[in-house]
Coordinates of C-alpha atoms and ligand atoms in Angstrom, one line a residue:
X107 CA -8.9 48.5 88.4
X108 CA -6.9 49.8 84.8
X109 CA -3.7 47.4 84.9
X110 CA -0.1 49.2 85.7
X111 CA 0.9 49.3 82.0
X112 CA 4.6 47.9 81.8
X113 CA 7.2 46.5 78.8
X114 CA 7.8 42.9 79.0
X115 CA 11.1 41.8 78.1
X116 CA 13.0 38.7 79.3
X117 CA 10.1 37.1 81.7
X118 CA 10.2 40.6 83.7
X119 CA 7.7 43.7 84.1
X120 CA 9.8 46.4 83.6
X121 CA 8.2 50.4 85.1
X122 CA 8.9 53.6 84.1
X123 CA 12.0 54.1 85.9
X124 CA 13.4 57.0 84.1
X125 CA 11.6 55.8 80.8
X126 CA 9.6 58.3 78.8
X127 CA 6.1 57.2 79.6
X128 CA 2.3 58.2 77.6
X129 CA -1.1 59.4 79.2
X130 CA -3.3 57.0 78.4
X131 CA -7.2 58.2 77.8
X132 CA -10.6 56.7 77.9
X133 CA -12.3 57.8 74.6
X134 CA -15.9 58.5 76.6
X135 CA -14.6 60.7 79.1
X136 CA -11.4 62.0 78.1
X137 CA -9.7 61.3 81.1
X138 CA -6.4 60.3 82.0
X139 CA -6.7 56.2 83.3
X140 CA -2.9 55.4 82.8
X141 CA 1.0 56.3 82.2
X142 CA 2.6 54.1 79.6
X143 CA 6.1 53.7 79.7
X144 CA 8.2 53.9 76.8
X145 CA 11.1 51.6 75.9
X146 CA 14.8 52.9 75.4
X147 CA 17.3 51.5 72.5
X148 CA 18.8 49.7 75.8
X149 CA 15.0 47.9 76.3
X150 CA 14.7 47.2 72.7
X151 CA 18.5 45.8 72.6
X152 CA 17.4 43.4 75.3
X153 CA 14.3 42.4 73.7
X154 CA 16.2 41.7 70.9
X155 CA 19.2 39.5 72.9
X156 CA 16.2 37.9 74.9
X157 CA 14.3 36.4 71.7
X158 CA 17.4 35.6 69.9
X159 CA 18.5 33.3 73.5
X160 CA 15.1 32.4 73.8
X161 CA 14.7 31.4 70.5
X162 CA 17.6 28.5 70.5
X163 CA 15.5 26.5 73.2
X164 CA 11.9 27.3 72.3
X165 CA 12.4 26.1 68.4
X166 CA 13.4 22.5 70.0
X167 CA 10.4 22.8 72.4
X168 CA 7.9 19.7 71.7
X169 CA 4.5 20.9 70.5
X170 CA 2.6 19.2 73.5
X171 CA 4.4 21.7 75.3
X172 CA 3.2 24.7 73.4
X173 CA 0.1 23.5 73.5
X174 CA 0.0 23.1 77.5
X175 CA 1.0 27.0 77.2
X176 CA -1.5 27.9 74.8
X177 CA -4.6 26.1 76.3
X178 CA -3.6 27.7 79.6
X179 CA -3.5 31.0 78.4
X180 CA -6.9 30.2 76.8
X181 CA -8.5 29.2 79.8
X182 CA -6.9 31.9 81.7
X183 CA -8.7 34.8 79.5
X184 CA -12.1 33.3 79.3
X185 CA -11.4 33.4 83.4
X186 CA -10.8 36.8 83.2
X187 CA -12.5 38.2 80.4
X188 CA -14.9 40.5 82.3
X189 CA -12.1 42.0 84.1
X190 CA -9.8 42.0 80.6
X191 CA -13.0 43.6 78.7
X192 CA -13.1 45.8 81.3
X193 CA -10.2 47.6 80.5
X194 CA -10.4 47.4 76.9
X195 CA -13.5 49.4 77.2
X196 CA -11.9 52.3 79.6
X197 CA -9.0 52.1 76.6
X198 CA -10.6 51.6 73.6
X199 CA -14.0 52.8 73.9
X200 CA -16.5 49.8 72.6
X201 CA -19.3 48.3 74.3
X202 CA -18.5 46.5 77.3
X203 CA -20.4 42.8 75.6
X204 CA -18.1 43.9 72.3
X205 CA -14.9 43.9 74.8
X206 CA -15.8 40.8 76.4
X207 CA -17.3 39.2 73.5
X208 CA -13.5 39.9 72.0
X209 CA -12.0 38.1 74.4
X210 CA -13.5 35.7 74.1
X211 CA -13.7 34.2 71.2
X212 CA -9.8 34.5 71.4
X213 CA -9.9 31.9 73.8
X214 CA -11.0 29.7 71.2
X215 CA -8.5 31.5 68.8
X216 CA -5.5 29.5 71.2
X217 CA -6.9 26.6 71.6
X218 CA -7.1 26.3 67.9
X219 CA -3.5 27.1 67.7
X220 CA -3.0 24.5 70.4
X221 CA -4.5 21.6 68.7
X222 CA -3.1 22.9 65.3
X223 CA 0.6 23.2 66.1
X224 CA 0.7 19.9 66.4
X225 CA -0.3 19.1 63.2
X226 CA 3.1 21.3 61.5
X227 CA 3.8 18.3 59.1
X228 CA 6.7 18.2 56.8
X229 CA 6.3 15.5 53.5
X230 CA 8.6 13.2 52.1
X231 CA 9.4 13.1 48.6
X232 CA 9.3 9.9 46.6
X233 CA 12.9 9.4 45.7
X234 CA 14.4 8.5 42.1
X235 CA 16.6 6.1 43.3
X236 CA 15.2 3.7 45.7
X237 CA 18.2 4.2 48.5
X238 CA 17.9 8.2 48.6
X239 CA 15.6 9.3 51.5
X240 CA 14.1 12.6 50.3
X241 CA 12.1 14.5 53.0
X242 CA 10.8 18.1 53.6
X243 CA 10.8 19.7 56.9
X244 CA 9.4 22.9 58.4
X245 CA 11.1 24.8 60.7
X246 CA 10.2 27.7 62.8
X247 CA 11.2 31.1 60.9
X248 CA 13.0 32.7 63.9
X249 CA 12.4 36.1 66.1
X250 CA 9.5 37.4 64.6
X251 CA 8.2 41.2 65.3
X252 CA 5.1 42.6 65.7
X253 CA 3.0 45.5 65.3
X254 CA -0.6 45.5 66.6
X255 CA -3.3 48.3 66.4
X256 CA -6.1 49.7 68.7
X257 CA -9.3 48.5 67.3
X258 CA -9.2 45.1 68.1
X259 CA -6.0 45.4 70.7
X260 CA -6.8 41.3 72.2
X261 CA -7.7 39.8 68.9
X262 CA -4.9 41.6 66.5
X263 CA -2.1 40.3 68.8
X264 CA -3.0 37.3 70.6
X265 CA -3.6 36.4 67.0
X266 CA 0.5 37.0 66.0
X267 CA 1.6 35.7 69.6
X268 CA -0.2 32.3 69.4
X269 CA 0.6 32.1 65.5
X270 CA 4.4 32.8 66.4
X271 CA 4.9 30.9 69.2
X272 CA 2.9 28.1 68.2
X273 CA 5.2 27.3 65.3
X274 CA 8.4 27.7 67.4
X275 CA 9.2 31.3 66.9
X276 CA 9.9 34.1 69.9
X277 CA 8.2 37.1 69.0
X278 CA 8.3 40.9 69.8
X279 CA 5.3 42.6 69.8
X280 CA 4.6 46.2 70.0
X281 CA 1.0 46.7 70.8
X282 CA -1.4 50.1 70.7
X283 CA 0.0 52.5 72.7
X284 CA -3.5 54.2 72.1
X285 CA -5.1 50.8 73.9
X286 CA -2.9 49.2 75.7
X287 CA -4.6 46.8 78.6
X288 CA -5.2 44.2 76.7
X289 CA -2.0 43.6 75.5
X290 CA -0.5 43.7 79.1
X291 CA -3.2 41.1 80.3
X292 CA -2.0 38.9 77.7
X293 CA 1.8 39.0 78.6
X294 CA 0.3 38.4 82.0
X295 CA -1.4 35.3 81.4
X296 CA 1.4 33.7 79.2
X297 CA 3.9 34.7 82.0
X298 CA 2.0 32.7 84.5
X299 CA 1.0 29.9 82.2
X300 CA 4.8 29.6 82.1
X301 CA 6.0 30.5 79.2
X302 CA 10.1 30.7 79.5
X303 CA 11.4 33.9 79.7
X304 CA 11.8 35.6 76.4
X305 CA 9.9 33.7 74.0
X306 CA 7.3 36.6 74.2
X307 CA 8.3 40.8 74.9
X308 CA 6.5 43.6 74.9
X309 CA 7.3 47.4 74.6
X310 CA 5.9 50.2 73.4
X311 CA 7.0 53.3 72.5
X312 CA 7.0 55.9 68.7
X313 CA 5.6 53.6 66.5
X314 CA 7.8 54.6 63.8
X315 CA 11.0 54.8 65.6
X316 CA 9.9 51.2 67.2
X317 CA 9.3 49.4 63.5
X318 CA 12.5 50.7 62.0
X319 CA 15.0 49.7 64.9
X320 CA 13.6 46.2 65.1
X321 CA 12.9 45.3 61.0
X322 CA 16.5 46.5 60.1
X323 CA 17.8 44.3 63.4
X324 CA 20.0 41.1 62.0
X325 CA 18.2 39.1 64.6
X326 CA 14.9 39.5 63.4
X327 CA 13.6 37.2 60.6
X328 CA 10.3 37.9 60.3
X329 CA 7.5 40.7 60.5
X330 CA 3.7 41.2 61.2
X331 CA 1.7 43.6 61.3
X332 CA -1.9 44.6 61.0
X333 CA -3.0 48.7 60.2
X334 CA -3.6 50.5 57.6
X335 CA -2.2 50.1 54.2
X336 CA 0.4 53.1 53.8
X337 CA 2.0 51.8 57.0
X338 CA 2.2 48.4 55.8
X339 CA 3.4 49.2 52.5
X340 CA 6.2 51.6 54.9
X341 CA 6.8 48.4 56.5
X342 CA 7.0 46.0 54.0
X343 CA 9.4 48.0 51.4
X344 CA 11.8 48.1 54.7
X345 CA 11.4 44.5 55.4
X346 CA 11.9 43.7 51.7
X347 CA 15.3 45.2 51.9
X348 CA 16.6 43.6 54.1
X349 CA 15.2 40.2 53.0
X350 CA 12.4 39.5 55.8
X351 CA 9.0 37.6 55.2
X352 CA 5.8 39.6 55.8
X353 CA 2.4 39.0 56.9
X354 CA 0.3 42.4 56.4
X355 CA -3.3 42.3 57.3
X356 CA -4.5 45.9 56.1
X357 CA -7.1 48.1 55.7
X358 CA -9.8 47.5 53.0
X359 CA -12.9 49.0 51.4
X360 CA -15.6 46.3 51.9
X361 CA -18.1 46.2 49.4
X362 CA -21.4 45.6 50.2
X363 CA -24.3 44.4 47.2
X364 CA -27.5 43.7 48.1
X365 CA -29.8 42.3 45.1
X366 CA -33.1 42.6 44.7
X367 CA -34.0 39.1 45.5
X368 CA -33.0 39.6 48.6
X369 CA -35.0 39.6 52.1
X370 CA -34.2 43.0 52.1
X371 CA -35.5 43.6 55.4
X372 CA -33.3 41.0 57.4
X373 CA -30.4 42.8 55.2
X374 CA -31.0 45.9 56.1
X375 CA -31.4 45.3 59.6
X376 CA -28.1 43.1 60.1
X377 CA -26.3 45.4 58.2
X378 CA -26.6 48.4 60.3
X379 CA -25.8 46.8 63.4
X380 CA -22.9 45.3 62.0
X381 CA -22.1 48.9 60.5
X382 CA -22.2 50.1 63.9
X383 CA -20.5 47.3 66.0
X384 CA -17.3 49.1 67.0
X385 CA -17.9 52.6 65.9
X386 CA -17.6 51.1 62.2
X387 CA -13.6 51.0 63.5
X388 CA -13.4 47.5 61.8
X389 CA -11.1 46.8 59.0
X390 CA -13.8 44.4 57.5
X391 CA -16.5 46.8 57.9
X392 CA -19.1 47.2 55.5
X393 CA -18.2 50.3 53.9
X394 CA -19.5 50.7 50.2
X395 CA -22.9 49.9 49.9
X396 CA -24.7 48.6 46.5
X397 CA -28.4 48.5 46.7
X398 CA -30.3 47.4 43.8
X399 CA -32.3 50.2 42.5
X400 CA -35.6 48.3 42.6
X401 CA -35.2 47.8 46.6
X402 CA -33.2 51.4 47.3
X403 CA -36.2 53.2 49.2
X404 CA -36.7 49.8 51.3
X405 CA -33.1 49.4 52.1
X406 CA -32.5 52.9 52.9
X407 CA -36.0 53.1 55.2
X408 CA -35.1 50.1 57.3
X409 CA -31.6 51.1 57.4
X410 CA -31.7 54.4 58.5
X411 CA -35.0 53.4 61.2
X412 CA -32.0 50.7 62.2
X413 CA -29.3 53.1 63.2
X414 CA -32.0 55.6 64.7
X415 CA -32.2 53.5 67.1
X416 CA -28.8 52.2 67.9
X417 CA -28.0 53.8 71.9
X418 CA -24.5 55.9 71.5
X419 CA -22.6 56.3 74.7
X420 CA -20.1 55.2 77.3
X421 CA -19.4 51.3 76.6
X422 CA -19.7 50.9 80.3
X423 CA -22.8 51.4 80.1
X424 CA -25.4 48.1 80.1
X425 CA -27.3 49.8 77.5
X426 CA -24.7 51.4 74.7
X427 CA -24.8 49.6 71.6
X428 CA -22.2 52.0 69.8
X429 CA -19.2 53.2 72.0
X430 CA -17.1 56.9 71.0
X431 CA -14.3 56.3 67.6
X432 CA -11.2 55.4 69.7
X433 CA -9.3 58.7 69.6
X434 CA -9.2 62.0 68.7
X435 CA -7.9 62.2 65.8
X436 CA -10.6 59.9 64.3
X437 CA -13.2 62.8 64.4
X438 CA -12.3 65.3 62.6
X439 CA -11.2 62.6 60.2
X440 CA -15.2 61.3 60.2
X441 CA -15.8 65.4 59.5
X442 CA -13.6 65.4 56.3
X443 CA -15.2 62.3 54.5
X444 CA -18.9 64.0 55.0
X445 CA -17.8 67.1 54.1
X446 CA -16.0 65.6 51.0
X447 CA -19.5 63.6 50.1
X448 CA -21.5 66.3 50.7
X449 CA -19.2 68.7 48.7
X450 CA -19.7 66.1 45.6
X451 CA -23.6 65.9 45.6
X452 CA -24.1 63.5 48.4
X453 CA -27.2 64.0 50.9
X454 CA -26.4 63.2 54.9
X455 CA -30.0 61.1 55.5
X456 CA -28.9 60.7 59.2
X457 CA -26.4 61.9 61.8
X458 CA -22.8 63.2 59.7
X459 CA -21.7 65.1 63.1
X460 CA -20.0 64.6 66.3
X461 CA -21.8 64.3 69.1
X462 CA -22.2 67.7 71.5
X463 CA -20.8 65.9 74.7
X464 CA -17.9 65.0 76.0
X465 CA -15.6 61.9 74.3
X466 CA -15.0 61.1 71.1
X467 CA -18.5 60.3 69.6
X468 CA -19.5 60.8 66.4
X469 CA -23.2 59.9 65.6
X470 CA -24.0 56.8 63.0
X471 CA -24.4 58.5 59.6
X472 CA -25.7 57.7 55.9
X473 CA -24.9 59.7 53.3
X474 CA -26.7 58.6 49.4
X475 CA -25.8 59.9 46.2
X476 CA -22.6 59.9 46.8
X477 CA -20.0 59.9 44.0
X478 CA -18.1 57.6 43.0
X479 CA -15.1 59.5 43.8
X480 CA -15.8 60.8 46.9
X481 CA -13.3 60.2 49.7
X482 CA -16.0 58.3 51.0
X483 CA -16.3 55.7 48.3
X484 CA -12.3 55.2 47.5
X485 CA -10.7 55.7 51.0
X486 CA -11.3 53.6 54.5
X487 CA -13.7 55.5 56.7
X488 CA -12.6 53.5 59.7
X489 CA -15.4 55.1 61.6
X490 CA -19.6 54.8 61.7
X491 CA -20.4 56.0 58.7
X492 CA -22.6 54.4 55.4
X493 CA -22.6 55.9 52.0
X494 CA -25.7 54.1 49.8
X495 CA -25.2 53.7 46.1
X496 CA -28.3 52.1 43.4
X497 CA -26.6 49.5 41.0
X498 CA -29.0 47.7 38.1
X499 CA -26.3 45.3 36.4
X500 CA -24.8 42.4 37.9
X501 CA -21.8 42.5 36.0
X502 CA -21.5 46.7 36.2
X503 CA -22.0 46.5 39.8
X504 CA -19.1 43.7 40.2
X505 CA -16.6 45.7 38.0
X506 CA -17.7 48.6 40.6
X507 CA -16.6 46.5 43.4
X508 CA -13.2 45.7 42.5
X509 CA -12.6 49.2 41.2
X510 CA -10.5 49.9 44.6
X511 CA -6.8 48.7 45.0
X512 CA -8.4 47.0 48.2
X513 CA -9.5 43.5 48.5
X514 CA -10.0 42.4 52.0
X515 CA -14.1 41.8 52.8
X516 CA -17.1 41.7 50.9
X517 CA -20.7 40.8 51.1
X518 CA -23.4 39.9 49.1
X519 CA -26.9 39.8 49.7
X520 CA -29.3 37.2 47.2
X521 CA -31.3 34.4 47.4
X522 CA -29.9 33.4 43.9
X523 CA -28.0 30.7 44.0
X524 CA -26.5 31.5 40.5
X525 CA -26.0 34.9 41.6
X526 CA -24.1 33.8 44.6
X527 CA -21.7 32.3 42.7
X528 CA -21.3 34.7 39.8
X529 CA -20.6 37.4 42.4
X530 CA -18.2 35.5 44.6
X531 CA -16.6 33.9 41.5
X532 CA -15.9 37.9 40.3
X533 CA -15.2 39.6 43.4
X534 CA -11.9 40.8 44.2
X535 CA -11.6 39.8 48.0
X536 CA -9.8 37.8 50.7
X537 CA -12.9 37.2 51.9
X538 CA -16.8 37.2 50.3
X539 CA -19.6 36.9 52.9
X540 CA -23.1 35.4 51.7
X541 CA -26.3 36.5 53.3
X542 CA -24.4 36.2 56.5
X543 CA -21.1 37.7 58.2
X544 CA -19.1 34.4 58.8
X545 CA -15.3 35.6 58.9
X546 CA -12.7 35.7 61.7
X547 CA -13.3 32.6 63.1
X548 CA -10.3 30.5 64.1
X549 CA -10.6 27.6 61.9
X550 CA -11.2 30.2 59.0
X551 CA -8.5 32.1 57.0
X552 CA -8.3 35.6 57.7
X553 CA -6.4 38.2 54.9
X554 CA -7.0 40.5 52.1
X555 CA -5.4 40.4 48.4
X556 CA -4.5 43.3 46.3
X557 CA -3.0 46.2 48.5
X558 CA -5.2 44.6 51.4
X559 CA -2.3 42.4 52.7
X560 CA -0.2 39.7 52.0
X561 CA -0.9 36.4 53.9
X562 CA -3.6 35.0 56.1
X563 CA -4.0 34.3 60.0
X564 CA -6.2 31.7 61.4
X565 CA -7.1 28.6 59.5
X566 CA -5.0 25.8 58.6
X567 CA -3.1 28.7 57.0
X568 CA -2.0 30.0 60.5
X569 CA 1.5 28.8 60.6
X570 CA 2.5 29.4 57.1
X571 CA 4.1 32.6 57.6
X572 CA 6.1 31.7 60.6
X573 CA 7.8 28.8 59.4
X574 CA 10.5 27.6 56.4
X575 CA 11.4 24.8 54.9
X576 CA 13.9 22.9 54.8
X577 CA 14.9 20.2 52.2
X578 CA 17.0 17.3 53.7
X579 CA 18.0 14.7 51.6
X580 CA 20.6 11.6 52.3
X581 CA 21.6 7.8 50.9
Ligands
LIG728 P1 -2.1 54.9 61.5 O1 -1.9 54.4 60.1 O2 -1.1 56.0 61.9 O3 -1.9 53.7 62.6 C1 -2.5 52.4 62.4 C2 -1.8 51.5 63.4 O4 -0.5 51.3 62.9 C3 -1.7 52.0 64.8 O5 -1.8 51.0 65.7 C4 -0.2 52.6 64.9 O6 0.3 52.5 66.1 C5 0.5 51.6 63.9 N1 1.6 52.3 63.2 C6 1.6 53.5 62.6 N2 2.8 53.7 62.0 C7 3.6 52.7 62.4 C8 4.9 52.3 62.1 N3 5.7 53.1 61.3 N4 5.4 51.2 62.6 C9 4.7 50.3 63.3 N5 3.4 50.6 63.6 C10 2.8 51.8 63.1 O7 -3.5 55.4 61.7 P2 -4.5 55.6 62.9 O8 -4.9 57.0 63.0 O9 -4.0 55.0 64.1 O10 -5.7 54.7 62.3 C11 -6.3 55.2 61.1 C12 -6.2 54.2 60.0 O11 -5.5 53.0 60.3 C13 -7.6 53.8 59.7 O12 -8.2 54.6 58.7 C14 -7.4 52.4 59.2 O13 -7.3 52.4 57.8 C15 -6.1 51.9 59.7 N6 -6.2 50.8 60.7 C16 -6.5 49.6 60.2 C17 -6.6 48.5 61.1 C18 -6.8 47.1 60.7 O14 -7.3 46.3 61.4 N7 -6.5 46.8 59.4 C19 -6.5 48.8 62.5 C20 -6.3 50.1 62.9 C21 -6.2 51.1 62.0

């Protein structure tokens, strides 16, 4: 049932003949499901000729024709999205309804690029003098590049591909080579939706090795990528040099501040299942978490009796709520922050250890009293874990908030109005939540600010990055 994992490059599947090629693992049992080959220079070299070729059709290509594609491809997945979730879960690791439920609400992420590529409008400038025409076009950017990471692997690149193509622009993407299924169904769909050979390829391979061949590559005019913020920053400064646009969507720190006006109860409780959706592997996750001292004891209680009873196991099982962290390396990385915490005064209220079976689990965890410096409080966990701090001062706990070089999520908890909008007024985010968790969807701008990211995907905002402008002016 796991897909044969291939590149994509020029409208053909290309093997592992002779390529280098990856075990892949499943995260809940350790095993091996699938051999990922590696591209050569010669793969990426064709990639490269392909989406430069490509590129001088598909930029003339009407927007009703993109659209066709896109739509297609969005039917396609919702088609197959028990078959697609499948597979992210063997890769990846989350619940089989979190797999599925990613792909799809992707479906509605194309279609909303379908409807909104038609709508890539250009202006035209009232003229001084009444016989000059004065008129502002946009124009797809070019080859664009790509780099996608494991946590979402549907969402992060069907996200780039439809933004890319959807303005006119080939892309290459590079997807997880930790979780790669998804990305394969993907080319698989747009290939038979018929999309013309090269306007999207695929490989996979060192990620490093990948991103510097490609940025520094004259062809390429343009470069994407969502992960976490010393890669981006890696990617960025090398993009910079050599005079490429960005769009970074990075890690963050997500603030959570929960008043004491608040139903505290229905906070509590949403908040640790959304803690725990995706082993806390989210780069929106709740992560810092402000309680109002008058309300502390009833947030924690609920909280913690929340996450108690959240089921940890295999995702393909009907009745996990809270899958393994997608690879190794992410435990012993969940180890360090409560070690850190604890180390610094901080009590582990629940969980702070792996679990004793096999896979990568690590059990949900809250940690209180934690300091302010703690790993814990200034670092991405990326993983299931809480750390519960007691604010009294509106304006004290807002400073606190921002205090990070991140700004990506936040949420607030109040049934002040006033509050509301003191707090989102002050906050330092792309994005600030009220008494809900409304972000991500496709008619809604998705980025951070500060070191979070540069740029926003979805919304009416989709296109920006992927297009320029062009002035043309005549008598
Ligand atoms: P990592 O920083 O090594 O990798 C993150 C992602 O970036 C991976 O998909 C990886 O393949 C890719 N990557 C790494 N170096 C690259 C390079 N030079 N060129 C192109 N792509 C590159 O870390 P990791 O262990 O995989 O994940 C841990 C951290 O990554 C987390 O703590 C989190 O902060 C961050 N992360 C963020 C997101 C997000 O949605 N913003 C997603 C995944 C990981």
């Amino acid at each position: 049932m796991y897909p044969t994992l291939a590149l994509y490059i020029d409208g053909e599947f290309i093997g592992g003949e002779n390529r280098k090629t990856q075990d892949i693992i499943n995260p809940a049992t350790q095993e091996v499901i699938g051999q990922l080959p590696h591209a050569t220079r010669d793969d990426l070299d064709r990639a490269l000729e392909a989406a430069s070729r490509a590129f001088q059709t598909w930029r003339n290509s009407s927007p009703m024709q993109r659209a066709e594609i896109l739509r297609k491809v969005g039917q396609l997945s919702r088609e197959r999205a028990q078959e697609i979730g499948h597979n992210i879960t063997l890769d990846q690791g989350k619940p089989l309804a979190e797999s599925v439920g990613e792909v799809m609400s992707c479906a509605d992420h194309t279609d909303w690029h379908a409807e909104e590529c038609r709508r890539i409008y250009g202006r035209v400038i009232p003229p001084r003098d009444p016989n000059v025409r004065q008129i502002v076009l946009r124009e797809p950017i070019g080859v664009c590049v790509a780099f996608t990471p494991w946590n979402f692997p549907y969402n992060q690149a069907i996200r780039k591909i439809c933004a890319a193509i959807g303005a006119g622009c080939t892309i290459i993407l590079k997807g997880p080579e930790d979780s790669p299924s998804a990305v394969m169904a993907i080319a698989q769909m747009f290939h038979e939706a018929g999309l013309p050979a090269g306007v999207l390829n695929i490989v996979w391979g060192v990620p490093h090795e990948i991103s510097d061949y490609l940025i520094r590559s004259p062809i390429v005019r343009k470069v994407s990528f969502t992960g976490s913020v010393p890669v981006g920053k890696q990617l960025a400064s090398l993009a910079g040099a050599h005079m490429k646009p960005v769009t970074m969507e990075l890690g963050g720190h997500s603030p959570v501040i929960v008043f004491d006006d608040a139903d505290v109860t229905r906070a509590a409780k949403m908040l640790a299942k959304f803690k725990i959706r995706n082993a806390g592997q989210v780069c929106v996750s709740p992560t810092r978490f402000y309680i109002h001292e008058k309300v502390y004891d009833d947030f924690l209680a609920t909280f913690v009796d929340t996450l108690k009873g959240i089921r940890v196991g295999d995702g393909l099982e009907p009745e996990t709520q809270m899958g393994p962290l997608a690879h190794e390396r992410r435990v012993p990385a969940m180890t360090r922050f409560v070690e850190d915490a604890v180390q610094l005064g901080g009590k582990v209220v629940l969980g702070g250890e792996p679990l004793d079976r096999k896979g990568f689990f690590f059990s949900p965890t809250v940690v209180t009293d934690v300091s302010e410096s703690a790993l814990l409080m200034t670092e991405e966990p990326f993983g299931p874990i809480a750390p519960l701090v007691r604010f009294t001062d509106t304006d004290d706990v807002i400073r606190r908030a921002n205090s990070l070089p991140y700004g990506l999520s936040s949420y607030v908890f109040t049934n002040s109005l006033q509050t509301a909008t003191q707090v989102s007024n002050g906050l330092e985010a792309g994005m600030v939540n009220i008494n809900h968790f409304g972000s991500a969807l496709p008619e809604t701008p998705f980025g951070g600010i500060k070191e979070s990211g540069i740029g926003s995907e979805g919304g009416s905002e989709t296109f920006d990055g992927y297009l320029v402008t062009k002035f043309v002016t005549h008598v």
